[in-house]
Amino acid sequence: MTVWDDLVGQDRVAETLTAAARDADARVTAEASGTPPPEATKMTHAWLFTGPPGSGRSTAARAFAAALQCTSPDRALGGVPGCGFCDGCHTSLIGTHADVEVIRTDLLSIGVKETREQVRRAQLSPAVGRWQVIVLEDADRLTEGAGNVLLKAVEEPAPRTVWLLCAPSLEDVLPTIRSRCRHLTLRTPPVDAVADVLMRRDGIEPEAAAAAARATQGHIGRARRLATDERARARRATVLKVPLRVEDIGGCLRAAQELIDAAGEDSKEVAEGVDVKETEDMKAALGAAPGGRMPRGTAGVMKELADRQKRRSTRTQRDSLDLALTDLTGFYRDVLAIQFGSRIGLANEDVRDALDRIARASTPEATLRRIEAIGACRQALDRNVAPLLAVEAMTVSLRAG
Ligand SMILES: [Zn+2]
């Protein structure tokens, strides 16, 4: 299994990246032997991967990073870099390669301070590997200041440094930065390809794999969670009941409150898992005895940590709500398909009765209005409208009539 096997349904992207990795390899080999580097090269120092959530942006970036560090002897025999087995590939993929840095954030934004650190790192020559690779998974979360810091590094890169940026779409990245990157677009992988990878890699039964792939419409990570995590299935079931519950105002408000509560629970669970340990570790690092008083002068650091945890909690809540809205949109899209007489490829075949019921009781125009109401809710959340207000406005608009 090579590093490219994880790229599901992205043949063209994989082709481009393997060609670049091959040229990159030729360049390093030429430089090492003192011969002039090959002229035509498909390799470049800054790449931007865009594509819808779940299409595998960061998977593609990591596979490429691994291929750049591949040291398999097969390369010399015409093999494709990225064997998946050599030390370079293996350590890159599991995240322990000294010259592959993956930056992802669980916050809403990436600031100037963190970005400066990475830019400093980017000036260095590779420590052990062939290239210094920096994967920035959430390039859309760079603040404008951070973007400007990064711009300099992308403009004048060190000779062996490669930046791999990931974002949902081109519009999410500062124009100055994206114009300096080679752009690759990933598409939503076909449902069959996702089901196949769930069976092949995760050992999931064919029927469950197909159902999960269909329900998540080509989002690999979500499909895997749905197939393996009981709680994710329960959460989806709750969301898909919302359309049946919005018959009167009371039902609308209750449904909204439940969606908000569920998002709150998700964020609480993350907090219990991570925050408590993080706080204990920090206290220990600052020299506090367990249960004892904090040493003088540490209040600022502790407050910074608390702020960071609060921002993370906001993002978890937002992501969880976003997921619910995606499922809800999928439901009404199915309703619309039924209203138009198409029954092929419904995402939510498992709640067919509910789909049929809503389809019979309304018109395509009403369904389109409902899909728009969900979109409006998403936009309101992006503008930081209080979540409960935004979701209530949505459930009220989902009501019949
Ligand atoms: Zn390798």
Short mmCIF file of C-alpha atoms and ligand atoms in Angstrom, two decimals:
data_model
loop_
_atom_site.label_atom_id
_atom_site.label_comp_id
_atom_site.label_asym_id
_atom_site.label_seq_id
_atom_site.Cartn_x
_atom_site.Cartn_y
_atom_site.Cartn_z
CA MET A 1 0.00 0.00 0.00
CA THR A 2 1.53 3.33 -1.06
CA VAL A 3 0.91 6.74 0.51
CA TRP A 4 -1.37 7.55 -2.44
CA ASP A 5 -3.90 4.84 -1.58
CA ASP A 6 -5.46 7.05 1.07
CA LEU A 7 -6.52 9.58 -1.56
CA VAL A 8 -10.01 8.37 -2.31
CA GLY A 9 -11.44 9.26 -5.71
CA GLN A 10 -8.77 11.90 -6.48
CA ASP A 11 -6.92 10.38 -9.40
CA ARG A 12 -5.94 13.63 -11.09
CA VAL A 13 -4.61 15.20 -7.92
CA ALA A 14 -2.62 12.06 -7.18
CA GLU A 15 -1.17 12.15 -10.70
CA THR A 16 -0.05 15.76 -10.35
CA LEU A 17 1.48 15.12 -6.96
CA THR A 18 3.36 11.98 -7.95
CA ALA A 19 4.82 13.83 -10.95
CA ALA A 20 5.91 16.66 -8.65
CA ALA A 21 7.37 14.24 -6.11
CA ARG A 22 9.33 12.52 -8.86
CA ASP A 23 10.80 15.81 -10.08
CA ALA A 24 11.52 16.87 -6.51
CA ASP A 25 13.38 13.61 -6.02
CA ALA A 26 15.37 14.12 -9.22
CA ARG A 27 16.37 17.58 -8.07
CA VAL A 28 17.61 16.41 -4.67
CA THR A 29 19.51 13.54 -6.25
CA ALA A 30 21.14 15.84 -8.82
CA GLU A 31 22.17 18.35 -6.18
CA ALA A 32 23.62 15.64 -4.00
CA SER A 33 25.78 14.34 -6.85
CA GLY A 34 26.85 17.81 -7.95
CA THR A 35 25.18 17.66 -11.35
CA PRO A 36 22.90 20.52 -12.47
CA PRO A 37 19.26 19.99 -11.47
CA PRO A 38 16.85 18.92 -14.23
CA GLU A 39 15.31 21.86 -16.04
CA ALA A 40 11.66 21.14 -16.58
CA THR A 41 10.22 20.61 -13.15
CA LYS A 42 6.72 19.95 -11.92
CA MET A 43 7.81 20.68 -8.38
CA THR A 44 7.12 24.00 -6.70
CA HIS A 45 7.54 25.32 -3.16
CA ALA A 46 3.98 26.37 -2.28
CA TRP A 47 0.79 24.40 -2.82
CA LEU A 48 -2.80 25.08 -1.97
CA PHE A 49 -5.27 22.20 -1.59
CA THR A 50 -8.93 23.12 -1.68
CA GLY A 51 -12.05 20.99 -1.68
CA PRO A 52 -15.24 20.44 0.29
CA PRO A 53 -15.01 19.18 3.88
CA GLY A 54 -14.21 15.49 3.95
CA SER A 55 -12.74 15.39 0.45
CA GLY A 56 -9.32 14.68 1.94
CA ARG A 57 -7.40 17.96 1.67
CA SER A 58 -5.09 17.22 4.55
CA THR A 59 -4.79 13.55 3.55
CA ALA A 60 -3.51 14.69 0.15
CA ALA A 61 -1.07 17.13 1.75
CA ARG A 62 0.26 14.46 4.10
CA ALA A 63 0.65 11.91 1.32
CA PHE A 64 2.64 14.45 -0.67
CA ALA A 65 4.76 15.30 2.37
CA ALA A 66 5.53 11.61 2.82
CA ALA A 67 6.39 11.17 -0.87
CA LEU A 68 8.82 14.09 -0.65
CA GLN A 69 10.60 12.34 2.22
CA CYS A 70 10.48 8.87 0.63
CA THR A 71 13.85 7.12 0.67
CA SER A 72 12.82 3.82 -0.87
CA PRO A 73 15.54 2.38 -3.13
CA ASP A 74 12.82 1.57 -5.72
CA ARG A 75 12.75 5.23 -6.71
CA ALA A 76 15.98 4.81 -8.63
CA LEU A 77 14.39 1.94 -10.56
CA GLY A 78 11.56 4.16 -11.77
CA GLY A 79 9.24 3.53 -8.83
CA VAL A 80 6.92 6.29 -7.64
CA PRO A 81 8.09 8.16 -4.52
CA GLY A 82 5.71 7.48 -1.64
CA CYS A 83 6.21 3.73 -1.14
CA GLY A 84 4.48 3.88 2.24
CA PHE A 85 7.00 1.52 3.86
CA CYS A 86 10.37 3.27 4.09
CA ASP A 87 11.32 5.23 7.16
CA GLY A 88 10.72 8.58 5.42
CA CYS A 89 7.18 7.68 4.35
CA HIS A 90 6.28 5.94 7.56
CA THR A 91 7.43 8.65 9.99
CA SER A 92 5.85 11.37 7.83
CA LEU A 93 2.50 9.64 7.91
CA ILE A 94 2.46 8.97 11.65
CA GLY A 95 3.66 12.50 12.39
CA THR A 96 7.13 11.89 13.83
CA HIS A 97 9.33 12.96 10.90
CA ALA A 98 11.64 15.78 12.02
CA ASP A 99 11.12 17.71 8.79
CA VAL A 100 7.36 17.45 8.47
CA GLU A 101 5.40 19.88 10.59
CA VAL A 102 1.60 19.66 10.54
CA ILE A 103 -0.20 22.68 11.92
CA ARG A 104 -3.84 22.36 12.68
CA THR A 105 -5.88 24.45 15.02
CA ASP A 106 -8.81 23.71 17.26
CA LEU A 107 -9.45 27.44 17.56
CA LEU A 108 -11.37 29.77 15.29
CA SER A 109 -8.25 31.56 14.07
CA ILE A 110 -4.47 31.27 13.69
CA GLY A 111 -2.67 34.37 14.90
CA VAL A 112 0.55 36.23 14.12
CA LYS A 113 2.52 34.64 16.97
CA GLU A 114 2.07 31.01 15.87
CA THR A 115 2.63 31.92 12.26
CA ARG A 116 5.94 33.69 13.03
CA GLU A 117 7.13 30.49 14.68
CA GLN A 118 6.42 28.47 11.54
CA VAL A 119 8.01 31.05 9.29
CA ARG A 120 11.16 30.84 11.41
CA ARG A 121 11.11 27.09 11.05
CA ALA A 122 10.69 27.42 7.30
CA GLN A 123 14.04 29.19 7.03
CA LEU A 124 15.87 26.11 8.28
CA SER A 125 17.37 23.45 6.08
CA PRO A 126 15.90 19.98 6.49
CA ALA A 127 17.35 18.25 9.54
CA VAL A 128 17.32 14.67 8.29
CA GLY A 129 14.99 14.55 5.34
CA ARG A 130 15.16 15.83 1.82
CA TRP A 131 12.69 18.69 2.20
CA GLN A 132 11.41 20.84 5.02
CA VAL A 133 7.63 20.43 4.73
CA ILE A 134 5.09 22.56 6.56
CA VAL A 135 1.45 21.53 6.29
CA LEU A 136 -0.97 24.26 7.29
CA GLU A 137 -4.31 22.49 7.56
CA ASP A 138 -6.53 25.47 8.25
CA ALA A 139 -5.14 28.20 6.03
CA ASP A 140 -8.63 29.71 5.98
CA ARG A 141 -8.27 30.46 9.67
CA LEU A 142 -5.24 32.72 9.33
CA THR A 143 -5.94 36.21 10.59
CA GLU A 144 -5.03 38.98 8.17
CA GLY A 145 -1.93 39.80 10.18
CA ALA A 146 -0.87 36.15 10.19
CA GLY A 147 -1.47 35.99 6.46
CA ASN A 148 0.92 38.86 5.89
CA VAL A 149 3.58 37.17 7.99
CA LEU A 150 3.16 34.00 5.95
CA LEU A 151 3.23 35.89 2.66
CA LYS A 152 6.88 36.85 3.09
CA ALA A 153 7.85 33.22 3.66
CA VAL A 154 5.91 31.98 0.66
CA GLU A 155 7.39 34.73 -1.52
CA GLU A 156 11.00 34.07 -0.64
CA PRO A 157 11.19 30.45 0.37
CA ALA A 158 14.32 28.67 1.51
CA PRO A 159 15.51 26.37 -1.30
CA ARG A 160 14.37 23.14 0.35
CA THR A 161 11.18 24.36 2.03
CA VAL A 162 7.71 23.36 0.86
CA TRP A 163 4.48 24.90 2.12
CA LEU A 164 1.30 22.85 1.84
CA LEU A 165 -1.79 24.91 2.63
CA CYS A 166 -5.32 23.50 2.94
CA ALA A 167 -8.61 25.42 2.83
CA PRO A 168 -12.23 24.75 1.83
CA SER A 169 -12.12 27.07 -1.19
CA LEU A 170 -9.88 29.61 -2.93
CA GLU A 171 -11.99 32.46 -1.60
CA ASP A 172 -11.08 31.44 1.95
CA VAL A 173 -7.41 32.30 1.44
CA LEU A 174 -5.91 35.80 1.13
CA PRO A 175 -5.53 36.65 -2.58
CA THR A 176 -1.87 37.57 -2.15
CA ILE A 177 -1.11 34.13 -0.74
CA ARG A 178 -3.19 32.04 -3.10
CA SER A 179 -1.67 33.76 -6.13
CA ARG A 180 1.72 32.43 -5.06
CA CYS A 181 0.60 28.83 -4.61
CA ARG A 182 0.02 26.08 -7.09
CA HIS A 183 -3.64 25.23 -6.70
CA LEU A 184 -5.15 21.73 -6.59
CA THR A 185 -8.88 21.08 -6.24
CA LEU A 186 -10.15 17.92 -4.60
CA ARG A 187 -13.64 16.79 -5.40
CA THR A 188 -16.16 15.07 -3.20
CA PRO A 189 -15.27 11.41 -3.59
CA PRO A 190 -17.94 9.14 -5.08
CA VAL A 191 -20.08 7.31 -2.51
CA ASP A 192 -18.87 3.93 -3.80
CA ALA A 193 -15.22 4.88 -3.39
CA VAL A 194 -15.87 5.93 0.22
CA ALA A 195 -17.71 2.69 0.99
CA ASP A 196 -14.84 0.79 -0.55
CA VAL A 197 -12.21 2.46 1.61
CA LEU A 198 -14.29 1.86 4.75
CA MET A 199 -14.36 -1.85 3.95
CA ARG A 200 -10.77 -2.10 2.83
CA ARG A 201 -9.06 -0.01 5.45
CA ASP A 202 -11.38 -0.09 8.43
CA GLY A 203 -12.78 -3.59 8.01
CA ILE A 204 -16.38 -2.39 8.10
CA GLU A 205 -19.09 -4.74 6.80
CA PRO A 206 -20.22 -3.96 3.22
CA GLU A 207 -23.78 -3.03 4.13
CA ALA A 208 -22.83 -0.71 6.99
CA ALA A 209 -20.08 0.86 4.88
CA ALA A 210 -22.47 1.57 2.03
CA ALA A 211 -25.09 3.07 4.36
CA ALA A 212 -22.56 5.32 6.11
CA ALA A 213 -21.03 6.48 2.81
CA ARG A 214 -24.47 7.26 1.41
CA ALA A 215 -25.66 9.11 4.52
CA THR A 216 -22.60 11.37 4.57
CA GLN A 217 -22.49 11.88 0.79
CA GLY A 218 -18.81 11.32 0.27
CA HIS A 219 -17.37 12.76 3.50
CA ILE A 220 -14.82 10.11 4.45
CA GLY A 221 -14.19 11.12 8.05
CA ARG A 222 -17.87 11.44 8.87
CA ALA A 223 -18.70 8.20 7.13
CA ARG A 224 -16.11 6.39 9.23
CA ARG A 225 -17.48 7.91 12.43
CA LEU A 226 -21.02 7.03 11.51
CA ALA A 227 -20.03 3.44 10.79
CA THR A 228 -18.03 3.01 13.98
CA ASP A 229 -19.50 5.34 16.59
CA GLU A 230 -22.85 4.61 18.20
CA ARG A 231 -23.16 8.16 19.51
CA ALA A 232 -22.69 9.68 16.06
CA ARG A 233 -25.53 7.47 14.80
CA ALA A 234 -27.78 8.54 17.66
CA ARG A 235 -26.99 12.19 17.02
CA ARG A 236 -27.88 11.88 13.35
CA ALA A 237 -31.14 10.10 14.18
CA THR A 238 -32.14 12.98 16.45
CA VAL A 239 -31.40 15.55 13.77
CA LEU A 240 -33.39 13.68 11.14
CA LYS A 241 -36.44 13.71 13.42
CA VAL A 242 -36.50 17.51 13.49
CA PRO A 243 -38.58 17.87 10.28
CA LEU A 244 -41.36 15.79 11.87
CA ARG A 245 -41.33 17.79 15.07
CA VAL A 246 -41.72 21.32 13.76
CA GLU A 247 -45.51 21.20 13.49
CA ASP A 248 -46.29 23.98 15.94
CA ILE A 249 -44.30 26.80 17.51
CA GLY A 250 -43.78 24.84 20.72
CA GLY A 251 -42.28 21.95 18.75
CA CYS A 252 -40.03 24.35 16.82
CA LEU A 253 -38.63 25.91 19.97
CA ARG A 254 -38.10 22.53 21.65
CA ALA A 255 -36.31 21.16 18.58
CA ALA A 256 -34.05 24.23 18.48
CA GLN A 257 -33.19 23.89 22.15
CA GLU A 258 -32.33 20.23 21.66
CA LEU A 259 -29.98 20.96 18.76
CA ILE A 260 -28.22 23.56 20.88
CA ASP A 261 -28.05 21.23 23.88
CA ALA A 262 -26.54 18.46 21.75
CA ALA A 263 -23.84 20.82 20.48
CA GLY A 264 -23.19 21.88 24.07
CA GLU A 265 -22.80 18.24 25.12
CA ASP A 266 -20.26 17.61 22.37
CA SER A 267 -18.19 20.54 23.52
CA LYS A 268 -18.49 19.47 27.16
CA GLU A 269 -17.22 16.05 26.25
CA VAL A 270 -14.17 17.51 24.53
CA ALA A 271 -13.58 19.75 27.53
CA GLU A 272 -13.74 16.84 29.95
CA GLY A 273 -11.32 14.87 27.87
CA VAL A 274 -8.77 17.56 27.11
CA ASP A 275 -9.17 20.66 29.26
CA VAL A 276 -8.87 19.00 32.64
CA LYS A 277 -5.66 17.20 31.75
CA GLU A 278 -4.26 20.28 30.01
CA THR A 279 -4.93 22.38 33.10
CA GLU A 280 -3.37 19.81 35.45
CA ASP A 281 -0.29 19.55 33.21
CA MET A 282 0.06 23.31 33.13
CA LYS A 283 -0.24 23.57 36.93
CA ALA A 284 2.41 20.89 37.36
CA ALA A 285 4.69 22.64 34.85
CA LEU A 286 4.32 25.87 36.81
CA GLY A 287 5.36 24.09 39.98
CA ALA A 288 2.07 23.82 41.87
CA ALA A 289 1.60 20.85 44.19
CA PRO A 290 -1.52 18.78 43.40
CA GLY A 291 -4.47 20.58 45.00
CA GLY A 292 -2.11 23.23 46.34
CA ARG A 293 -1.97 27.00 45.70
CA MET A 294 -0.59 28.38 42.48
CA PRO A 295 2.84 30.01 42.73
CA ARG A 296 3.00 33.80 42.39
CA GLY A 297 3.04 35.32 38.94
CA THR A 298 1.34 32.41 37.19
CA ALA A 299 -2.18 33.90 37.01
CA GLY A 300 -1.58 35.38 33.55
CA VAL A 301 -0.50 32.06 32.05
CA MET A 302 -3.45 30.27 33.60
CA LYS A 303 -5.84 32.88 32.27
CA GLU A 304 -4.37 32.53 28.79
CA LEU A 305 -4.98 28.79 28.97
CA ALA A 306 -8.56 29.30 30.16
CA ASP A 307 -9.22 31.72 27.29
CA ARG A 308 -7.82 29.26 24.80
CA GLN A 309 -10.03 26.50 26.19
CA LYS A 310 -13.05 28.74 25.94
CA ARG A 311 -12.32 29.53 22.28
CA ARG A 312 -11.89 25.83 21.58
CA SER A 313 -15.24 25.08 23.19
CA THR A 314 -16.90 27.69 20.95
CA ARG A 315 -15.43 26.05 17.89
CA THR A 316 -16.50 22.54 18.93
CA GLN A 317 -20.04 23.77 19.49
CA ARG A 318 -20.05 25.48 16.14
CA ASP A 319 -18.70 22.41 14.32
CA SER A 320 -21.30 20.21 15.95
CA LEU A 321 -24.14 22.53 14.94
CA ASP A 322 -22.72 22.73 11.46
CA LEU A 323 -22.89 18.97 11.19
CA ALA A 324 -26.53 18.98 12.28
CA LEU A 325 -27.36 21.59 9.62
CA THR A 326 -25.60 19.50 6.97
CA ASP A 327 -27.68 16.44 7.89
CA LEU A 328 -30.86 18.51 7.88
CA THR A 329 -30.09 19.94 4.44
CA GLY A 330 -29.50 16.40 3.19
CA PHE A 331 -32.93 15.39 4.48
CA TYR A 332 -34.74 18.14 2.59
CA ARG A 333 -32.67 17.49 -0.52
CA ASP A 334 -33.99 13.94 -0.44
CA VAL A 335 -37.53 15.27 0.05
CA LEU A 336 -37.07 17.42 -3.03
CA ALA A 337 -35.82 14.47 -5.05
CA ILE A 338 -38.92 12.48 -4.08
CA GLN A 339 -41.19 15.41 -4.94
CA PHE A 340 -39.59 15.52 -8.37
CA GLY A 341 -40.16 11.81 -8.79
CA SER A 342 -36.58 10.65 -8.36
CA ARG A 343 -35.80 7.91 -5.90
CA ILE A 344 -32.30 7.09 -6.91
CA GLY A 345 -29.38 7.67 -4.59
CA LEU A 346 -31.23 9.10 -1.61
CA ALA A 347 -28.78 9.94 1.18
CA ASN A 348 -31.23 9.10 3.94
CA GLU A 349 -32.83 5.92 2.64
CA ASP A 350 -33.01 4.66 6.25
CA VAL A 351 -35.66 7.26 7.16
CA ARG A 352 -37.66 6.79 3.99
CA ASP A 353 -41.02 6.93 5.80
CA ALA A 354 -40.30 10.37 7.19
CA LEU A 355 -39.05 11.58 3.80
CA ASP A 356 -42.21 10.34 2.09
CA ARG A 357 -44.45 11.88 4.70
CA ILE A 358 -42.88 15.33 4.41
CA ALA A 359 -42.76 15.06 0.61
CA ARG A 360 -46.49 14.32 0.44
CA ALA A 361 -47.42 17.08 2.88
CA SER A 362 -45.57 19.89 1.07
CA THR A 363 -44.55 21.28 -2.32
CA PRO A 364 -41.12 21.57 -3.97
CA GLU A 365 -41.33 25.35 -3.45
CA ALA A 366 -41.81 24.84 0.29
CA THR A 367 -38.88 22.41 0.38
CA LEU A 368 -36.63 24.92 -1.39
CA ARG A 369 -37.68 27.58 1.12
CA ARG A 370 -36.73 25.23 3.95
CA ILE A 371 -33.33 24.51 2.46
CA GLU A 372 -32.81 28.26 2.20
CA ALA A 373 -33.80 28.69 5.86
CA ILE A 374 -31.05 26.25 6.85
CA GLY A 375 -28.56 28.22 4.74
CA ALA A 376 -29.68 31.43 6.41
CA CYS A 377 -29.09 29.86 9.82
CA ARG A 378 -25.58 28.89 8.81
CA GLN A 379 -24.87 32.44 7.69
CA ALA A 380 -26.27 33.86 10.92
CA LEU A 381 -23.96 31.57 12.92
CA ASP A 382 -21.01 32.76 10.82
CA ARG A 383 -21.94 36.33 11.73
CA ASN A 384 -21.89 35.32 15.41
CA VAL A 385 -25.62 35.63 16.00
CA ALA A 386 -26.46 33.91 19.30
CA PRO A 387 -26.77 30.21 18.32
CA LEU A 388 -30.14 29.59 19.99
CA LEU A 389 -31.70 32.60 18.25
CA ALA A 390 -30.35 31.55 14.86
CA VAL A 391 -31.52 27.95 15.26
CA GLU A 392 -34.96 28.98 16.55
CA ALA A 393 -35.45 31.26 13.57
CA MET A 394 -34.60 28.28 11.38
CA THR A 395 -36.90 25.71 13.02
CA VAL A 396 -39.77 28.20 12.91
CA SER A 397 -39.17 28.62 9.16
CA LEU A 398 -39.13 24.84 8.73
CA ARG A 399 -42.72 24.69 9.98
CA ALA A 400 -45.37 23.66 7.50
CA GLY A 401 -47.15 26.40 5.60
ZN ZN B 1 8.86 5.65 1.00
#
